[in-house]
Structure formats: C-alpha cells, structure tokens
Amino acid sequence: MKEKVFLGIDVGSVSTNIVLVNENKEIIEKLYLRTMGNPIKVLKEGLNNIREQYADDIQIMGVGTTGSGRTLASFMVGGDVVKNEITSHAVASSTYVPDVKTILEIGGQDSKIIILRNHVVCDFAMNTVCAAGTGSFLDRQAARLGVPIEAFGDLALKSQTPVRIAGRCAVFAESDMIHKQQLGYSQEDIINGLCEALVRNYLNNVGKGKEILSPVVFQGGVAANKGIKKAFERALGCEVYVPEHYNVMGALGAAILAQREAQRKHQTNFLGFDIADIDFQVKGFECQHCPNACEVVGIYKDDLLAARWGDKCGRWTNINLESPVA
Amino acid sequence: MKITFPHMGTTFIPIKMILDELNIEVILPPKSNKRALELGVKCSPEAICVPFKIITGNILEGIEKGADTVFMLTGCGPCRFGIFHALQREIIHDMGHDVEFLTADRFSNYEGLREFSQRLKEASPQNSYIKIIRTIKKGLKVLDEVDTLYELTNKLRPRELNKGEVDYIWAQFENDIRTSYGYKEVMHVIKKYHLQLKEIEVDYKKPCLKVAIVGEIYTILENYINLNIERKLGNMGIEAIRTTSASEFVREQLDFIPFMRSQKKKIYKAASKYLDIPIGGHAINSIGNIMRAVKNDYDGVIHLLPFTCMPEIVVQSILPTIEKEQNIPIMTLVLDEMTGEGGYITRLEAFVDLIQKRREMKNEGKSFSWY
C-alpha cells in the first residue's frame, strides 16, 4: 500500500522548497534548494530527487504551489492549488502553532507581517517600495565581510558594543557599514548593528501601525539568523518563536492547501514525476498589437506550447492562436 | 493648430469630442503605456508623483505625432497638480520642442468656466460662445455616459458566465471610440456597446464580495498605472467599486451651479469623524468614501496612491485607526514606475483570501472580531 502524500512547492527568489507531507500533516521530506535564478532546472532536479527516493512508496494525492514562481511551477507539475505566499505562510503557521497571533516572515526578496486573530488572517502588510532588510541584503553583506551566511547570527550574538547602522536603504546601509568599519568597530559589532538595523527597518515600515501581539512566530529563510531573532525579541519585548521548519513554511502551507483541495474534488492534476525528464522552455515576446505592449510569456513542453500568459487583452492566452515566438 | 492633451482614464473621450465638434484638430496620444512612462520618467523630477511622469510622456508622444499645442488643466489648490503645466512647459521647451500651452483653471467658479470657454474661443475663433457652451454641455453628457458604461463593466465582470467577454467588449469599445468623430458618433458608439454589454450572459444571483477602491483620483482612473486593479479583482470574482469617477470629479467642481448635484457634502460629512478640513488632493474624499463603504457593508477597501503623494500619505496614517474602529480591512497600494506586477498580484490575492475568509465567518454566524 503506497502512502498517500501531498506535495507543496514554493518557488521563491532565493530558494525553491519542496515538501512532502502525509495525511496527518507530518513532514516526510523537505528540500531546500537554491533557486540560483533558474527555477525550472532547480524544480526538475528537486522532483527527480524525490522520485529516486520515494517513487515506489508514495502516491501523490494533491499538489500546491506558492511563491513568486507559483504560476510557472503549477503549469510545470500540474498544480491543484496556486496560492499567494501570504496565505500559504499563514496557513502553515496556524497549523503548527495554533494560537499564533503575529507572523514575521522575511524571505529573500520580500518581508511581510501577518496578523491573525481567532485563527484567521485579519491583516497583513508586505514591503512595498524597497527590499532593504531582506535575505538578499544580508547575503550580500555576508559575502562582503567574508563571513559565511550561516555564521552570521552567531557572530552577532557575540557583540559587546552596540553600533547603529543606517538601515533605510540597502546601499546606504552598506556605505554606513563601511564607514563604521573604517572607524575600527569589530566585525561582531557591525554584524549585530546590521541585524538591529534590519529589524528597525522592518518594524518601522512593514510593521507600522500593526498591533503585534504574542505569540509571535518568525519564519522564512532569515529566521535561521539568531542575531535577527534576538534583535526582534529586544525590540518587541517578548519571546519570538522560530518553528522547526521555518524555512519551508510556504511550501508546507501549499501542501496543506492541496490536501484540502484534494478532499474537496477527490483527484489531482499532478502530471507525474516524469516531468523531471521533460524539456521545459520559456519564451517571451512583446506584443506590438496595441500601445499596452504586454510582455507575453509562453511555456513550451518539449517544443509544444503548453500555456501562455501575461497579455492584458486575452489575445494570446488562447494557446490555439499561432505564436510569433514558436 | 494641432492640439494634444494627456490621458486620464476615459476622459479623452469627451475632451476629444469637444475639440472635434469645435473643428479644432486633435492629436490623440496613444493610450498610456510603457513607452509614455519611460519618456516621462526620463525628463521629470525624480521625486514627483507618477501621474506627472506619465502625463508628460503622453504630451511628448502627442508632440511626436505632430501636435503644436498642449491643452492642460491647471488650478491652484488640489495638490501639486496645480503646477504640472508650468513645470511641463519648462521641461518641454528645454527639450527643444516649440509648443504652445493652452491652460485653463479648474472650473471651480463662474470665472473658471468663463476662462475655459475663452481658451476654446481663442483656439477656434470661428465658433460662437453659444456653440462653445453647448459643446461643453455635450461633453459633460458624454463624460457621464462613459462612466456609466464603465461602471457597468465592473458590475458584470465578476458575474459573467463566459470569462473574458466583458474585457473583450471593452477593448473593442476603446478601439472604436478612438476613431469616432463628434458628438453623434461618440454617443452612437457608447450606445452600441451598452447594448452589447447588456446582452452578456450573467449570473445575477451570484453573491459577489464588494471592494471599494479609494484614493488619489489619477491612480484610480488610469488603468495603466493601477495595473488594471478593477479588472483583476473582477476576474477573481470580486466586484470592484471605484468610489470616484471623472464625472463625479467635474460635478464636484461645478456644484456652485444651482442644478449641479455632487456627493461632496455627504462625503465630507462622512469623513468628519477622522478628518474635517480639506488638506488637499482627495484626502477627505478617501476617508469619506471609506466611511460610506463601512456603512454599506462592503467587504474591504483598497487604497491607491502614487508614491510621494502628500495628501494620501496623511490618509494612510489615519487608516490603521479606521481599520480598527470600523472593523473593515483596508489595504494600501503605493504605485509608481517601479511597481512590479508580480508582488502587486500577490498582495491582491492575499487580500481577496482575507476578505473571503471574513465573509465565510460572518455567514456562518460566528462572531468575528479582531480581538
């Protein structure tokens, strides 16, 4: 008897996460892969990996996709649910931490705050005009300092002297940081200053006007950073809880949503693990038919057009029309 | 004289009609698009709002097509809009374009109206004042009709049975209206598409969640800048109701005339609990319209503003209080030329999930409170 499982896929800017959960919402496998700007390749590798390990023992009952690459991923694997990151994160968090009231989520390119009351999302915010203080920024600074990103948090905890770094904008934060280095501050102090700047920026921009009540859950890739967790605790004056699977919560949420969907319609669109062998290509063009000049994107499965989107008028969404890029 | 003017949603229809009727040659710029925005951004001050940038782009595209005169409204008061024409004149002259600017104050009093007619008279000396006034009246009528048609599409879109039909008809309408000439033809086209829209198969019984779109007027009216928010919501099955329209805006200006009625007083009264003096722009309207949405049991509010818009930033800081006290979800979207569509759709989808969940809880009779 094959085990019934649900597949959750979160294609983000920095990481592509794939999880397998069973019917009791327990994680069987989780993959945290670097997207490296190539979601198609990474997703195929991930699926191949799962096929090799589990293909004989499991039966996929439903697939959910989320993250900024959710539409693409859904077309590739045959998704049952395509959900935005905010809902997915909220679903995952409230499943594993039932009474959560505030979720702080910091990923590669975006940061969000989700406020839940009575187990329902009642408010949320996402960074709008700037991505300073997200994972990519920390990544970059770690590389600049020659510190592996994994060691970043531990170093921050060793800091003795507080250093205030301007956190409004990633570029200015970097130049301020360089200035502080020239003044002679230690690396630990500077890293700690960066963590504090990130938290300050987050609370003043994304979290502005929101009522942050405990229990507070901190998730997303950046939650691995103990320095940031500590800085949040200092700023909020309460304990911040980092769940066990903090870095794949989006994929988890997608898998849980897929399970709900499967219960509703008793079938799945999943195209099977063989898609790992299919050649996918995405080609885009700018439609010159009207001043909208939409960027139309088509996905090709072994040279066959499988889907097309991006046009405002619906002209190209109909894939039977001949495509100018084939 | 070849006259061009910037776009703001569907307002080009009555303006073009008025100029056509008065036998003034019109060069209609292509509708707002990526290129217009790029052209505008290149020559605009960095921190000015996106309406300024794209309007400048419209004008430049009009000039490229051969216009030698630009028609712009001015006016001291509402927001930076009042100085747009002066800045644009400087910028465009500096770029070496030899164009005339034809400006008129907003019609907030008889003087403004008189000035407007005078400008039109200067542009077309062969027309009598009586003809000009009559044409302006016709223009107001067209403005009303177009807005009615547009609001109908928002009502139909979430309820249509064949997805995409409304969008298709509206695209056809936009094509047709651009090439129609004069009052009669314009009215004929509007009527034709009104009938077509009425024939669409819709499910009137389908319960739709209602979202009010409030905020700065240009971002509400110009679909290119707000990334087609009404269409996106409509296609997700949500009825988007824009709380302001070009016709309402003009009525507000004109309500010193005895027979003109606008919602201004009601809106100001509704807003008075949170904001009771005009602070420029559409700040009071935004607050007032949110309060009216609360009263009419809307499911949520989306607040639009261009980046750096001062009046709406004040509104934004009042919103958390309203959200809490009136128990209605409000989401603010800041728009400018940097706005990425992907993140924008994510926020919209999450907002729709949120209000759907709330409605479910309400319908199940569970008491829903934020605390």
CSV table of N, CA and C in Angstrom, one decimal, chain A residues 67-68 70-71 82-88 101 110-112 115-129 208-211 213 257 260 286 289-295 310-314, chain B residues 30-35 164 167-168 171 175 178 223-224 227-228 231 307 320 323-324 329-334 336 341-343 345-354 356-358 361 367-371:
chain,number,residue,atom,x,y,z
A,67,GLY,N,4.7,31.0,-3.9
A,67,GLY,CA,5.9,31.8,-4.1
A,67,GLY,C,5.8,32.6,-5.4
A,68,SER,N,6.8,33.4,-5.7
A,68,SER,CA,6.7,34.3,-6.8
A,68,SER,C,6.7,33.5,-8.1
A,70,ARG,N,4.9,30.7,-8.6
A,70,ARG,CA,3.9,29.7,-8.4
A,70,ARG,C,3.2,29.4,-9.7
A,71,THR,N,2.9,30.4,-10.6
A,71,THR,CA,2.2,30.1,-11.8
A,71,THR,C,3.0,29.1,-12.7
A,82,VAL,N,-3.0,27.0,-6.6
A,82,VAL,CA,-1.9,28.0,-6.7
A,82,VAL,C,-2.3,29.1,-5.7
A,83,LYS,N,-1.5,29.3,-4.7
A,83,LYS,CA,-1.8,30.3,-3.7
A,83,LYS,C,-0.7,31.3,-3.5
A,84,ASN,N,-1.0,32.5,-3.1
A,84,ASN,CA,0.0,33.5,-2.8
A,84,ASN,C,0.7,33.1,-1.6
A,85,GLU,N,1.9,33.7,-1.4
A,85,GLU,CA,2.8,33.4,-0.3
A,85,GLU,C,2.2,33.8,1.1
A,86,ILE,N,1.4,34.9,1.1
A,86,ILE,CA,0.9,35.4,2.4
A,86,ILE,C,-0.1,34.4,2.9
A,87,THR,N,-1.0,33.9,2.1
A,87,THR,CA,-2.0,32.9,2.6
A,87,THR,C,-1.3,31.6,3.0
A,88,SER,N,-0.4,31.2,2.1
A,88,SER,CA,0.3,29.9,2.4
A,88,SER,C,1.1,30.0,3.8
A,101,LYS,N,-0.6,34.7,16.9
A,101,LYS,CA,-1.3,36.0,16.6
A,101,LYS,C,-0.5,36.9,15.6
A,110,ASP,N,11.4,39.6,-0.1
A,110,ASP,CA,10.3,40.4,0.5
A,110,ASP,C,10.2,40.1,2.0
A,111,SER,N,9.6,41.0,2.7
A,111,SER,CA,9.3,40.7,4.1
A,111,SER,C,7.9,41.0,4.3
A,112,LYS,N,7.2,40.3,5.1
A,112,LYS,CA,5.8,40.5,5.4
A,112,LYS,C,5.5,40.3,6.8
A,115,ILE,N,-1.0,39.3,10.6
A,115,ILE,CA,-1.7,39.4,11.8
A,115,ILE,C,-2.9,38.5,11.8
A,116,LEU,N,-2.9,37.6,12.8
A,116,LEU,CA,-4.0,36.6,12.9
A,116,LEU,C,-4.8,36.9,14.2
A,117,ARG,N,-6.1,36.8,14.1
A,117,ARG,CA,-6.9,36.8,15.3
A,117,ARG,C,-8.0,35.7,15.1
A,118,ASN,N,-8.2,35.0,16.2
A,118,ASN,CA,-9.1,33.9,16.1
A,118,ASN,C,-8.8,32.9,14.9
A,119,HIS,N,-7.6,32.7,14.7
A,119,HIS,CA,-7.1,31.7,13.7
A,119,HIS,C,-7.4,32.2,12.3
A,120,VAL,N,-7.7,33.5,12.1
A,120,VAL,CA,-8.0,34.0,10.8
A,120,VAL,C,-7.1,35.1,10.5
A,121,VAL,N,-6.5,35.2,9.3
A,121,VAL,CA,-5.7,36.4,8.9
A,121,VAL,C,-6.6,37.6,8.9
A,122,CYS,N,-6.3,38.6,9.7
A,122,CYS,CA,-7.2,39.8,9.7
A,122,CYS,C,-6.4,41.0,9.2
A,123,ASP,N,-5.2,40.9,8.9
A,123,ASP,CA,-4.4,42.0,8.4
A,123,ASP,C,-3.1,41.5,8.0
A,124,PHE,N,-2.5,42.1,7.0
A,124,PHE,CA,-1.1,41.8,6.6
A,124,PHE,C,-0.5,43.0,5.9
A,125,ALA,N,0.8,43.0,5.8
A,125,ALA,CA,1.5,44.0,5.1
A,125,ALA,C,2.7,43.4,4.5
A,126,MET,N,3.2,44.0,3.4
A,126,MET,CA,4.3,43.4,2.7
A,126,MET,C,5.2,44.7,2.3
A,127,ASN,N,6.5,44.5,2.3
A,127,ASN,CA,7.3,45.6,1.9
A,127,ASN,C,6.9,46.1,0.6
A,128,THR,N,6.8,47.4,0.4
A,128,THR,CA,6.3,47.9,-0.9
A,128,THR,C,7.4,48.5,-1.8
A,129,VAL,N,8.0,49.6,-1.3
A,129,VAL,CA,8.9,50.4,-2.2
A,129,VAL,C,10.3,50.0,-2.1
A,208,LYS,N,4.5,48.9,10.5
A,208,LYS,CA,4.0,50.2,11.0
A,208,LYS,C,2.4,50.1,11.2
A,209,GLY,N,2.0,50.6,12.3
A,209,GLY,CA,0.5,50.6,12.6
A,209,GLY,C,-0.1,49.3,12.9
A,210,LYS,N,0.7,48.2,12.9
A,210,LYS,CA,0.1,46.9,13.2
A,210,LYS,C,0.3,46.6,14.7
A,211,GLU,N,-0.7,45.9,15.2
A,211,GLU,CA,-0.7,45.6,16.6
A,211,GLU,C,0.0,44.2,16.8
A,213,LEU,N,1.0,41.2,18.7
A,213,LEU,CA,0.7,40.5,20.0
A,213,LEU,C,1.4,39.2,20.0
A,257,LEU,N,-2.9,23.2,1.8
A,257,LEU,CA,-4.0,23.7,1.0
A,257,LEU,C,-4.3,22.6,-0.1
A,260,ARG,N,-6.5,20.0,1.4
A,260,ARG,CA,-7.9,20.5,1.5
A,260,ARG,C,-8.6,20.4,0.1
A,286,GLU,N,7.3,40.8,-26.8
A,286,GLU,CA,6.5,41.9,-26.6
A,286,GLU,C,5.5,42.1,-27.7
A,289,HIS,N,0.6,44.7,-30.7
A,289,HIS,CA,-0.7,44.9,-31.3
A,289,HIS,C,-1.4,46.1,-30.9
A,290,CYS,N,-1.0,46.6,-29.7
A,290,CYS,CA,-1.7,47.9,-29.2
A,290,CYS,C,-0.7,48.6,-28.3
A,291,PRO,N,-0.9,49.8,-27.9
A,291,PRO,CA,0.0,50.5,-27.0
A,291,PRO,C,0.3,49.9,-25.7
A,292,ASN,N,-0.5,48.9,-25.3
A,292,ASN,CA,-0.2,48.2,-24.0
A,292,ASN,C,1.2,47.6,-24.0
A,293,ALA,N,1.6,47.1,-25.2
A,293,ALA,CA,2.9,46.4,-25.3
A,293,ALA,C,3.2,45.4,-24.2
A,294,CYS,N,2.2,44.5,-24.1
A,294,CYS,CA,2.3,43.5,-23.0
A,294,CYS,C,3.5,42.5,-23.3
A,295,GLU,N,4.1,42.1,-22.2
A,295,GLU,CA,5.1,41.0,-22.3
A,295,GLU,C,4.4,39.7,-22.2
A,310,GLY,N,0.3,36.7,-19.5
A,310,GLY,CA,1.0,38.0,-19.5
A,310,GLY,C,0.3,39.0,-20.3
A,311,ASP,N,-0.6,38.6,-21.2
A,311,ASP,CA,-1.3,39.7,-22.0
A,311,ASP,C,-2.5,40.2,-21.3
A,312,LYS,N,-2.7,41.5,-21.5
A,312,LYS,CA,-3.8,42.2,-20.8
A,312,LYS,C,-5.2,41.9,-21.5
A,313,CYS,N,-5.1,41.7,-22.8
A,313,CYS,CA,-6.4,41.6,-23.6
A,313,CYS,C,-6.9,40.2,-23.7
A,314,GLY,N,-6.1,39.2,-23.4
A,314,GLY,CA,-6.5,37.8,-23.6
A,314,GLY,C,-6.3,37.3,-25.0
B,30,PRO,N,-1.2,58.0,-28.0
B,30,PRO,CA,-1.5,56.6,-27.8
B,30,PRO,C,-1.9,56.5,-26.3
B,31,LYS,N,-2.8,55.6,-26.0
B,31,LYS,CA,-3.1,55.4,-24.6
B,31,LYS,C,-1.9,55.2,-23.7
B,32,SER,N,-2.0,55.5,-22.4
B,32,SER,CA,-0.9,55.4,-21.5
B,32,SER,C,-0.2,54.0,-21.7
B,33,ASN,N,1.1,54.0,-21.8
B,33,ASN,CA,1.8,52.7,-22.0
B,33,ASN,C,3.2,52.9,-21.5
B,34,LYS,N,3.9,51.7,-21.6
B,34,LYS,CA,5.2,51.7,-21.1
B,34,LYS,C,6.1,52.8,-21.7
B,35,ARG,N,6.0,53.0,-22.9
B,35,ARG,CA,6.9,53.9,-23.6
B,35,ARG,C,6.6,55.4,-23.1
B,164,GLY,N,-14.1,36.6,-19.6
B,164,GLY,CA,-13.3,37.4,-20.6
B,164,GLY,C,-14.2,38.2,-21.6
B,167,ASP,N,-14.2,42.0,-20.9
B,167,ASP,CA,-12.9,42.6,-21.3
B,167,ASP,C,-12.8,42.7,-22.8
B,168,TYR,N,-13.3,41.7,-23.5
B,168,TYR,CA,-13.2,41.7,-24.9
B,168,TYR,C,-14.0,42.9,-25.5
B,171,ALA,N,-12.4,46.3,-24.8
B,171,ALA,CA,-11.2,46.5,-25.7
B,171,ALA,C,-11.7,47.0,-27.0
B,175,ASN,N,-11.2,50.7,-28.9
B,175,ASN,CA,-10.7,50.9,-30.3
B,175,ASN,C,-11.7,51.8,-31.1
B,178,ARG,N,-11.9,55.6,-30.1
B,178,ARG,CA,-10.7,56.5,-30.5
B,178,ARG,C,-10.9,57.0,-31.9
B,223,ASN,N,-6.0,53.1,-15.7
B,223,ASN,CA,-5.8,51.7,-15.6
B,223,ASN,C,-4.4,51.2,-15.8
B,224,TYR,N,-3.7,52.0,-16.6
B,224,TYR,CA,-2.3,51.5,-16.9
B,224,TYR,C,-1.5,51.7,-15.6
B,227,LEU,N,-2.5,49.1,-12.8
B,227,LEU,CA,-2.3,47.8,-13.3
B,227,LEU,C,-3.6,47.0,-13.4
B,228,ASN,N,-4.6,47.8,-13.8
B,228,ASN,CA,-6.0,47.2,-14.1
B,228,ASN,C,-6.6,46.5,-12.8
B,231,ARG,N,-10.1,45.2,-13.1
B,231,ARG,CA,-10.3,44.0,-14.0
B,231,ARG,C,-9.7,42.8,-13.2
B,307,PHE,N,3.3,57.0,-5.3
B,307,PHE,CA,4.5,57.2,-4.4
B,307,PHE,C,4.7,58.7,-4.3
B,320,PRO,N,-4.9,53.0,9.9
B,320,PRO,CA,-5.0,52.0,11.0
B,320,PRO,C,-6.0,52.2,12.0
B,323,GLU,N,-9.4,51.3,10.4
B,323,GLU,CA,-9.4,49.8,10.3
B,323,GLU,C,-9.8,49.2,11.6
B,324,LYS,N,-9.3,49.7,12.7
B,324,LYS,CA,-9.5,49.1,14.0
B,324,LYS,C,-10.9,49.5,14.5
B,329,PRO,N,-11.2,45.6,6.6
B,329,PRO,CA,-9.9,45.5,6.2
B,329,PRO,C,-9.6,46.6,5.1
B,330,ILE,N,-8.4,47.2,5.2
B,330,ILE,CA,-8.0,48.2,4.3
B,330,ILE,C,-6.6,47.9,3.8
B,331,MET,N,-6.4,47.9,2.5
B,331,MET,CA,-5.0,47.6,2.1
B,331,MET,C,-4.6,48.8,1.2
B,332,THR,N,-3.4,49.3,1.5
B,332,THR,CA,-2.8,50.4,0.7
B,332,THR,C,-1.9,49.9,-0.3
B,333,LEU,N,-2.0,50.4,-1.5
B,333,LEU,CA,-1.1,50.0,-2.6
B,333,LEU,C,-0.4,51.3,-3.1
B,334,VAL,N,0.9,51.4,-3.0
B,334,VAL,CA,1.6,52.6,-3.5
B,334,VAL,C,2.1,52.3,-4.9
B,336,ASP,N,4.1,53.4,-8.5
B,336,ASP,CA,4.9,54.3,-9.3
B,336,ASP,C,5.6,53.6,-10.4
B,341,GLU,N,4.6,44.1,-11.1
B,341,GLU,CA,3.2,43.5,-11.2
B,341,GLU,C,3.1,42.2,-10.3
B,342,GLY,N,4.2,41.5,-10.3
B,342,GLY,CA,4.1,40.2,-9.5
B,342,GLY,C,3.8,40.4,-8.1
B,343,GLY,N,4.5,41.2,-7.4
B,343,GLY,CA,4.3,41.5,-6.0
B,343,GLY,C,2.9,42.1,-5.7
B,345,ILE,N,0.2,41.5,-7.6
B,345,ILE,CA,-0.9,40.5,-7.7
B,345,ILE,C,-0.9,39.7,-6.4
B,346,THR,N,0.3,39.4,-5.9
B,346,THR,CA,0.4,38.6,-4.6
B,346,THR,C,-0.4,39.3,-3.5
B,347,ARG,N,-0.3,40.6,-3.4
B,347,ARG,CA,-1.0,41.3,-2.3
B,347,ARG,C,-2.5,41.3,-2.6
B,348,LEU,N,-2.9,41.5,-3.9
B,348,LEU,CA,-4.3,41.5,-4.2
B,348,LEU,C,-4.9,40.1,-3.8
B,349,GLU,N,-4.2,39.1,-4.2
B,349,GLU,CA,-4.7,37.7,-4.0
B,349,GLU,C,-4.9,37.5,-2.5
B,350,ALA,N,-3.8,37.9,-1.7
B,350,ALA,CA,-3.9,37.7,-0.3
B,350,ALA,C,-5.0,38.5,0.3
B,351,PHE,N,-5.3,39.7,-0.2
B,351,PHE,CA,-6.3,40.5,0.3
B,351,PHE,C,-7.7,39.8,0.0
B,352,VAL,N,-7.8,39.3,-1.2
B,352,VAL,CA,-9.1,38.6,-1.5
B,352,VAL,C,-9.3,37.4,-0.6
B,353,ASP,N,-8.2,36.6,-0.4
B,353,ASP,CA,-8.3,35.5,0.6
B,353,ASP,C,-8.8,35.9,1.9
B,354,LEU,N,-8.3,37.1,2.4
B,354,LEU,CA,-8.6,37.6,3.7
B,354,LEU,C,-10.1,38.0,3.8
B,356,GLN,N,-12.5,37.0,1.8
B,356,GLN,CA,-13.4,35.8,1.6
B,356,GLN,C,-13.6,35.1,2.9
B,357,LYS,N,-12.5,34.9,3.6
B,357,LYS,CA,-12.5,34.2,4.9
B,357,LYS,C,-13.4,34.9,5.9
B,358,ARG,N,-13.3,36.2,5.9
B,358,ARG,CA,-14.1,37.0,6.8
B,358,ARG,C,-15.6,36.9,6.5
B,361,MET,N,-16.9,33.6,7.7
B,361,MET,CA,-17.1,33.5,9.1
B,361,MET,C,-18.4,34.3,9.5
B,367,SER,N,-19.3,35.1,15.6
B,367,SER,CA,-19.0,36.5,15.8
B,367,SER,C,-17.5,36.7,15.4
B,368,PHE,N,-17.3,37.7,14.6
B,368,PHE,CA,-16.0,37.9,14.1
B,368,PHE,C,-15.5,39.2,14.7
B,369,SER,N,-14.5,39.2,15.5
B,369,SER,CA,-13.9,40.4,16.0
B,369,SER,C,-12.4,40.3,15.8
B,370,TRP,N,-11.8,41.4,15.8
B,370,TRP,CA,-10.4,41.4,15.6
B,370,TRP,C,-9.6,41.2,16.9
B,371,TYR,N,-10.3,41.1,17.9
B,371,TYR,CA,-9.6,40.9,19.2
B,371,TYR,C,-10.0,39.7,19.9
